[in-house]
């Protein structure tokens, strides 16, 4: 009996040894196409109110400590996102702030400069100046970089002064670069080019959940960049419907008039 077990164990060991090089070889060959992060899209929908509400919650939990939205009032946000006054008071309003106030960060400018080297920019217009895709890529391409003062770096904004504040949720990842041959002024030279990420510490969310988290957050910033767009889009539908009905009436009227002429 004991012999049989020992034989089975050594057989397993041989099998494992046989397949290990294969596994490594497969990984080497798997270096197919590099991850094309630059073509990632935000995929957000400003008409999705539930997503905007989740995005607002994300913003206040993870961003408002450093970033303001100085053109948006709490009251406006609440009415656009269909948040009741009670919910606003209980969940979003900081102590001593009224619904009529603009959304300001509690971070004092001198502290920000001391800690990050610069002040975190106001994000009211970020979605308009950078675009939702840019922000989405920014939030998804932080990677661990011990050489940087924040211990992290970013593909979309290299040497960003913003720390990887979402790593609790996303996990910590390393960026793997490979050398590529490029021509600089007619001379061949090697350059580092991003290949793929490797997660070294998983976060609280899996990849799909983190993507959804970023989509909602970017959606909220997209809304904040132009709060009127939510209303404008829903009015737009009625305007088009009205024009269609009006065209139909105009056509009936024209038919009526021309009947006499003929
Ligand atoms: C600990 C402070 C801190 C927190 C928290 C933080 N940021 Fe930042 N953020 C910064 C700093 C500092 C910069 C400036 C980066 C630079 O220019 O190098 C920045 C820059 C940005 C930019 C780039 C703006 C631009 O156009 O250059 C975006 C977008 C952004 N943050 C979004 C967010 C979002 C979304 C969150 C919440 C999930 C967040 N930040 C949380 C500190 C922070």
Tab-separated table of C-alpha atoms and ligand atoms in Angstrom:
chain	number	residue	atom	x	y	z
A	1	UNK	CA	0.000	0.000	0.000
A	2	UNK	CA	2.667	2.374	1.043
A	3	UNK	CA	4.615	1.589	-2.088
A	4	UNK	CA	1.640	2.351	-4.291
A	5	UNK	CA	1.176	5.726	-2.632
A	6	UNK	CA	4.871	6.517	-2.948
A	7	UNK	CA	4.788	5.543	-6.602
A	8	UNK	CA	1.748	7.694	-7.231
A	9	UNK	CA	3.443	10.624	-5.522
A	10	UNK	CA	6.617	10.283	-7.526
A	11	UNK	CA	4.582	9.890	-10.708
A	12	UNK	CA	2.825	13.156	-9.871
A	13	UNK	CA	6.168	14.787	-9.188
A	14	UNK	CA	7.525	13.623	-12.570
A	15	UNK	CA	4.402	14.903	-14.269
A	16	UNK	CA	4.697	18.238	-12.509
A	17	UNK	CA	8.360	18.525	-13.509
A	18	UNK	CA	7.520	17.601	-17.088
A	19	UNK	CA	4.869	20.268	-17.376
A	20	UNK	CA	6.642	23.088	-15.579
A	21	UNK	CA	8.878	24.032	-18.522
A	22	UNK	CA	5.830	23.829	-20.754
A	23	UNK	CA	3.968	26.220	-18.541
A	24	UNK	CA	6.841	28.676	-18.674
A	25	UNK	CA	7.218	28.246	-22.409
A	26	UNK	CA	3.515	28.938	-22.842
A	27	UNK	CA	3.861	32.111	-20.810
A	28	UNK	CA	6.782	33.204	-22.954
A	29	UNK	CA	4.854	32.628	-26.155
A	30	UNK	CA	1.747	34.200	-24.617
A	31	UNK	CA	3.614	37.497	-24.997
A	32	UNK	CA	1.426	37.956	-28.052
A	33	UNK	CA	-0.015	41.419	-28.452
A	34	UNK	CA	0.777	44.035	-25.810
A	35	UNK	CA	-2.218	45.371	-23.885
A	36	UNK	CA	-3.610	48.235	-25.964
A	37	UNK	CA	-4.654	50.442	-23.022
A	38	UNK	CA	-4.608	53.584	-25.180
A	39	UNK	CA	-7.737	52.388	-26.963
A	40	UNK	CA	-9.752	51.751	-23.787
A	41	UNK	CA	-13.035	53.656	-23.623
A	42	UNK	CA	-14.946	55.039	-20.651
A	43	UNK	CA	-18.249	53.599	-21.951
A	44	UNK	CA	-20.252	55.813	-19.578
A	45	UNK	CA	-23.823	57.036	-20.108
A	46	UNK	CA	-24.837	60.353	-18.602
A	47	UNK	CA	-28.523	59.409	-18.952
A	48	UNK	CA	-28.013	56.535	-16.491
A	49	UNK	CA	-29.059	58.139	-13.189
A	50	UNK	CA	-28.277	55.087	-11.041
A	51	UNK	CA	-24.731	55.106	-12.413
A	52	UNK	CA	-24.437	58.855	-11.684
A	53	UNK	CA	-25.578	58.261	-8.098
A	54	UNK	CA	-22.962	55.541	-7.615
A	55	UNK	CA	-20.385	57.806	-9.269
A	56	UNK	CA	-21.233	60.639	-6.857
A	57	UNK	CA	-20.828	58.258	-3.916
A	58	UNK	CA	-17.440	57.150	-5.313
A	59	UNK	CA	-16.362	60.752	-5.804
A	60	UNK	CA	-17.226	61.781	-2.249
A	61	UNK	CA	-15.595	58.690	-0.760
A	62	UNK	CA	-12.395	58.590	-2.784
A	63	UNK	CA	-11.748	61.921	-4.531
A	64	UNK	CA	-13.349	64.825	-2.633
A	65	UNK	CA	-10.624	64.689	0.025
A	66	UNK	CA	-8.285	66.233	-2.544
A	67	UNK	CA	-10.380	67.484	-5.484
A	68	UNK	CA	-13.127	70.115	-5.594
A	69	UNK	CA	-15.977	70.618	-8.076
A	70	UNK	CA	-16.147	74.332	-7.597
A	71	UNK	CA	-18.810	75.062	-10.242
A	72	UNK	CA	-21.335	72.580	-8.902
A	73	UNK	CA	-23.624	73.161	-5.929
A	74	UNK	CA	-24.768	70.306	-3.683
A	75	UNK	CA	-28.408	71.305	-4.279
A	76	UNK	CA	-28.043	71.161	-8.054
A	77	UNK	CA	-26.359	67.766	-7.824
A	78	UNK	CA	-29.123	66.462	-5.586
A	79	UNK	CA	-31.931	67.562	-7.892
A	80	UNK	CA	-30.213	66.369	-11.100
A	81	UNK	CA	-29.328	62.992	-9.602
A	82	UNK	CA	-32.689	62.611	-7.832
A	83	UNK	CA	-31.123	62.464	-4.393
A	84	UNK	CA	-33.567	63.474	-1.670
A	85	UNK	CA	-32.754	66.245	0.746
A	86	UNK	CA	-32.598	63.704	3.594
A	87	UNK	CA	-30.123	61.530	1.662
A	88	UNK	CA	-28.062	64.600	0.821
A	89	UNK	CA	-27.880	65.661	4.465
A	90	UNK	CA	-27.143	62.155	5.711
A	91	UNK	CA	-24.578	61.013	3.146
A	92	UNK	CA	-22.964	63.782	1.150
A	93	UNK	CA	-22.981	67.101	3.008
A	94	UNK	CA	-19.890	67.673	5.170
A	95	UNK	CA	-20.467	69.279	8.569
A	96	UNK	CA	-21.094	73.011	8.368
A	97	UNK	CA	-21.823	72.983	4.630
A	98	UNK	CA	-25.245	73.946	3.247
A	99	UNK	CA	-26.934	72.571	0.073
A	100	UNK	CA	-26.431	75.930	-1.639
A	101	UNK	CA	-22.643	75.676	-1.287
A	102	UNK	CA	-20.284	74.670	-4.061
A	103	UNK	CA	-18.394	71.383	-3.704
A	104	UNK	CA	-15.050	72.228	-2.198
A	105	UNK	CA	-12.307	69.941	-0.986
A	106	UNK	CA	-11.235	70.066	2.647
A	107	UNK	CA	-7.582	69.912	1.583
A	108	UNK	CA	-5.784	73.205	2.238
A	109	UNK	CA	-3.656	74.447	-0.660
A	110	UNK	CA	-0.370	74.766	1.302
A	111	UNK	CA	-0.748	71.183	2.608
A	112	UNK	CA	-1.419	69.921	-0.906
A	113	UNK	CA	1.704	71.565	-2.241
A	114	UNK	CA	3.755	70.202	0.644
A	115	UNK	CA	2.436	66.656	0.160
A	116	UNK	CA	2.046	66.296	-3.595
A	117	UNK	CA	4.249	69.074	-4.940
A	118	UNK	CA	1.194	70.676	-6.521
A	119	UNK	CA	-2.442	71.323	-5.813
A	120	UNK	CA	-4.866	68.634	-7.020
A	121	UNK	CA	-6.759	70.373	-9.829
A	122	UNK	CA	-10.462	71.189	-9.602
A	123	UNK	CA	-12.280	68.453	-11.521
A	124	UNK	CA	-15.327	70.472	-12.684
A	125	UNK	CA	-14.035	70.693	-16.203
A	126	UNK	CA	-11.739	67.658	-16.285
A	127	UNK	CA	-14.162	65.593	-18.354
A	128	UNK	CA	-14.424	68.400	-20.887
A	129	UNK	CA	-10.730	69.208	-21.158
A	130	UNK	CA	-9.367	65.655	-20.961
A	131	UNK	CA	-12.413	63.681	-22.046
A	132	UNK	CA	-14.047	60.724	-20.262
A	133	UNK	CA	-11.812	58.163	-22.032
A	134	UNK	CA	-8.680	59.920	-20.795
A	135	UNK	CA	-9.890	59.941	-17.171
A	136	UNK	CA	-10.963	56.314	-17.403
A	137	UNK	CA	-7.500	55.284	-18.659
A	138	UNK	CA	-5.885	57.458	-15.991
A	139	UNK	CA	-7.805	55.672	-13.218
A	140	UNK	CA	-7.047	52.241	-14.687
A	141	UNK	CA	-3.334	52.532	-15.440
A	142	UNK	CA	-1.751	53.241	-12.070
A	143	UNK	CA	1.100	50.842	-11.319
A	144	UNK	CA	3.569	50.328	-8.515
A	145	UNK	CA	6.839	52.241	-8.980
A	146	UNK	CA	9.183	52.326	-5.948
A	147	UNK	CA	11.334	54.997	-7.612
A	148	UNK	CA	8.493	57.545	-7.627
A	149	UNK	CA	7.758	59.792	-4.601
A	150	UNK	CA	4.178	58.460	-4.515
A	151	UNK	CA	5.419	54.854	-4.986
A	152	UNK	CA	3.217	54.645	-8.021
A	153	UNK	CA	3.208	55.790	-11.602
A	154	UNK	CA	0.703	56.087	-14.407
A	155	UNK	CA	0.657	55.279	-18.118
A	156	UNK	CA	-1.791	58.023	-19.080
A	157	UNK	CA	-0.047	60.738	-17.037
A	158	UNK	CA	3.581	59.637	-16.548
A	159	UNK	CA	5.055	60.747	-13.193
A	160	UNK	CA	1.611	61.851	-11.983
A	161	UNK	CA	1.694	63.588	-8.605
A	162	UNK	CA	-1.534	61.808	-7.675
A	163	UNK	CA	-0.999	58.678	-5.561
A	164	UNK	CA	-2.732	55.420	-6.528
A	165	UNK	CA	-5.662	56.204	-4.225
A	166	UNK	CA	-7.805	53.344	-5.539
A	167	UNK	CA	-5.317	50.541	-4.944
A	168	UNK	CA	-7.377	49.213	-1.992
A	169	UNK	CA	-10.148	48.533	-4.479
A	170	UNK	CA	-8.201	47.651	-7.594
A	171	UNK	CA	-5.215	45.934	-6.014
A	172	UNK	CA	-1.569	46.695	-6.732
A	173	UNK	CA	-0.158	45.965	-10.153
A	174	UNK	CA	3.259	46.043	-11.758
A	175	UNK	CA	3.825	47.216	-15.299
A	176	UNK	CA	5.915	44.980	-17.547
A	177	UNK	CA	7.775	46.844	-20.260
A	178	UNK	CA	9.696	45.412	-23.185
A	179	UNK	CA	12.445	46.889	-25.288
A	180	UNK	CA	11.551	47.906	-28.805
A	181	UNK	CA	13.870	49.037	-31.560
A	182	UNK	CA	13.007	52.476	-32.880
A	183	UNK	CA	14.719	54.865	-35.261
A	184	UNK	CA	15.674	58.193	-33.695
A	185	UNK	CA	17.090	60.673	-36.220
A	186	UNK	CA	17.915	57.815	-38.550
A	187	UNK	CA	19.822	55.903	-35.859
A	188	UNK	CA	18.503	52.706	-34.299
A	189	UNK	CA	17.910	52.898	-30.566
A	190	UNK	CA	15.970	50.937	-27.951
A	191	UNK	CA	12.981	52.299	-26.096
A	192	UNK	CA	10.845	50.918	-23.280
A	193	UNK	CA	7.333	50.120	-24.370
A	194	UNK	CA	4.482	49.023	-22.117
A	195	UNK	CA	3.499	45.391	-22.535
A	196	UNK	CA	1.110	44.278	-19.783
A	197	UNK	CA	0.190	44.536	-16.107
A	198	UNK	CA	0.751	41.872	-13.451
A	199	UNK	CA	-1.386	42.063	-10.306
A	200	UNK	CA	0.843	41.492	-7.286
A	201	UNK	CA	-1.754	42.220	-4.606
A	202	UNK	CA	-5.460	41.731	-5.308
A	203	UNK	CA	-7.873	44.452	-4.173
A	204	UNK	CA	-11.407	44.322	-2.785
A	205	UNK	CA	-12.918	44.375	-6.275
A	206	UNK	CA	-12.344	42.013	-9.178
A	207	UNK	CA	-11.415	43.392	-12.603
A	208	UNK	CA	-15.008	43.737	-13.833
A	209	UNK	CA	-16.171	45.384	-10.607
A	210	UNK	CA	-13.282	47.844	-10.697
A	211	UNK	CA	-14.056	48.708	-14.302
A	212	UNK	CA	-17.671	49.386	-13.300
A	213	UNK	CA	-16.464	51.531	-10.383
A	214	UNK	CA	-14.355	53.622	-12.775
A	215	UNK	CA	-17.189	53.843	-15.333
A	216	UNK	CA	-19.579	55.261	-12.695
A	217	UNK	CA	-16.961	57.688	-11.350
A	218	UNK	CA	-16.097	58.967	-14.836
A	219	UNK	CA	-19.806	59.207	-15.612
A	220	UNK	CA	-20.275	61.463	-12.598
A	221	UNK	CA	-17.341	63.688	-13.675
A	222	UNK	CA	-18.790	63.813	-17.203
A	223	UNK	CA	-22.101	65.014	-15.722
A	224	UNK	CA	-20.311	67.524	-13.445
A	225	UNK	CA	-18.553	69.012	-16.480
A	226	UNK	CA	-21.919	69.978	-17.942
A	227	UNK	CA	-24.836	69.397	-15.561
A	228	UNK	CA	-27.333	70.723	-18.100
A	229	UNK	CA	-26.635	67.866	-20.503
A	230	UNK	CA	-28.850	65.465	-18.545
A	231	UNK	CA	-31.870	67.746	-18.914
A	232	UNK	CA	-30.911	68.802	-22.426
A	233	UNK	CA	-30.860	65.223	-23.645
A	234	UNK	CA	-34.289	64.417	-22.254
A	235	UNK	CA	-35.739	67.672	-23.654
A	236	UNK	CA	-34.068	66.853	-26.982
A	237	UNK	CA	-36.185	63.729	-27.394
A	238	UNK	CA	-39.396	65.786	-27.019
A	239	UNK	CA	-38.159	68.442	-29.416
A	240	UNK	CA	-37.523	65.833	-32.106
A	241	UNK	CA	-40.946	64.230	-31.470
A	242	UNK	CA	-42.627	67.634	-31.680
A	243	UNK	CA	-40.876	68.405	-34.970
A	244	UNK	CA	-42.000	65.081	-36.431
A	245	UNK	CA	-45.641	65.644	-35.456
A	246	UNK	CA	-45.472	69.253	-36.658
A	247	UNK	CA	-44.078	68.145	-40.036
A	248	UNK	CA	-46.972	65.744	-40.398
A	249	UNK	CA	-49.520	68.500	-39.703
A	250	UNK	CA	-47.756	70.849	-42.115
A	251	UNK	CA	-47.896	68.178	-44.789
A	252	UNK	CA	-51.659	67.624	-44.186
A	253	UNK	CA	-52.233	71.377	-44.432
A	254	UNK	CA	-50.272	71.603	-47.663
A	255	UNK	CA	-52.359	68.775	-49.127
A	256	UNK	CA	-55.547	70.578	-48.108
A	257	UNK	CA	-54.494	73.876	-49.788
A	258	UNK	CA	-53.249	72.293	-52.975
A	259	UNK	CA	-56.473	70.345	-53.397
A	260	UNK	CA	-58.192	73.641	-54.313
A	261	UNK	CA	-55.408	74.744	-56.621
A	262	UNK	CA	-55.568	71.490	-58.571
B	1	LIG	C1	-4.490	62.226	-2.121
B	1	LIG	C2	-5.010	63.264	-2.975
B	1	LIG	C3	-5.789	62.838	-4.209
B	1	LIG	C4	-6.905	62.028	-4.241
B	1	LIG	C5	-7.622	61.344	-3.085
B	1	LIG	C6	-7.323	61.983	-5.629
B	1	LIG	N1	-6.484	62.739	-6.393
B	1	LIG	FE1	-6.649	63.083	-8.380
B	1	LIG	N2	-4.980	64.216	-8.346
B	1	LIG	C7	-4.206	64.504	-7.229
B	1	LIG	C8	-3.071	65.283	-7.620
B	1	LIG	C9	-1.971	65.801	-6.692
B	1	LIG	C10	-3.159	65.480	-9.022
B	1	LIG	C11	-2.205	66.239	-9.930
B	1	LIG	C12	-1.453	65.214	-10.729
B	1	LIG	C13	-0.427	65.800	-11.660
B	1	LIG	O1	-0.732	66.780	-12.345
B	1	LIG	O2	0.684	65.250	-11.722
B	1	LIG	C14	-4.381	64.791	-9.435
B	1	LIG	C15	-4.828	64.747	-10.757
B	1	LIG	C16	-6.024	64.176	-11.157
B	1	LIG	C17	-6.541	64.211	-12.510
B	1	LIG	C18	-5.846	64.838	-13.700
B	1	LIG	C19	-6.399	66.184	-13.943
B	1	LIG	C20	-5.744	66.776	-15.149
B	1	LIG	O3	-6.473	67.141	-16.050
B	1	LIG	O4	-4.496	66.860	-15.170
B	1	LIG	C21	-7.723	63.542	-12.515
B	1	LIG	C22	-8.668	63.318	-13.692
B	1	LIG	C23	-7.949	63.078	-11.169
B	1	LIG	N3	-6.897	63.484	-10.368
B	1	LIG	C24	-9.045	62.346	-10.771
B	1	LIG	C25	-9.212	61.848	-9.496
B	1	LIG	C26	-10.326	61.003	-9.126
B	1	LIG	C27	-11.457	60.598	-10.060
B	1	LIG	C28	-10.152	60.691	-7.817
B	1	LIG	C29	-11.029	59.801	-6.985
B	1	LIG	C30	-11.158	58.447	-7.431
B	1	LIG	C31	-8.931	61.343	-7.373
B	1	LIG	N4	-8.383	62.034	-8.420
B	1	LIG	C32	-8.434	61.278	-6.078
B	1	LIG	C33	-4.492	64.107	-5.927
B	1	LIG	C34	-5.523	63.276	-5.567
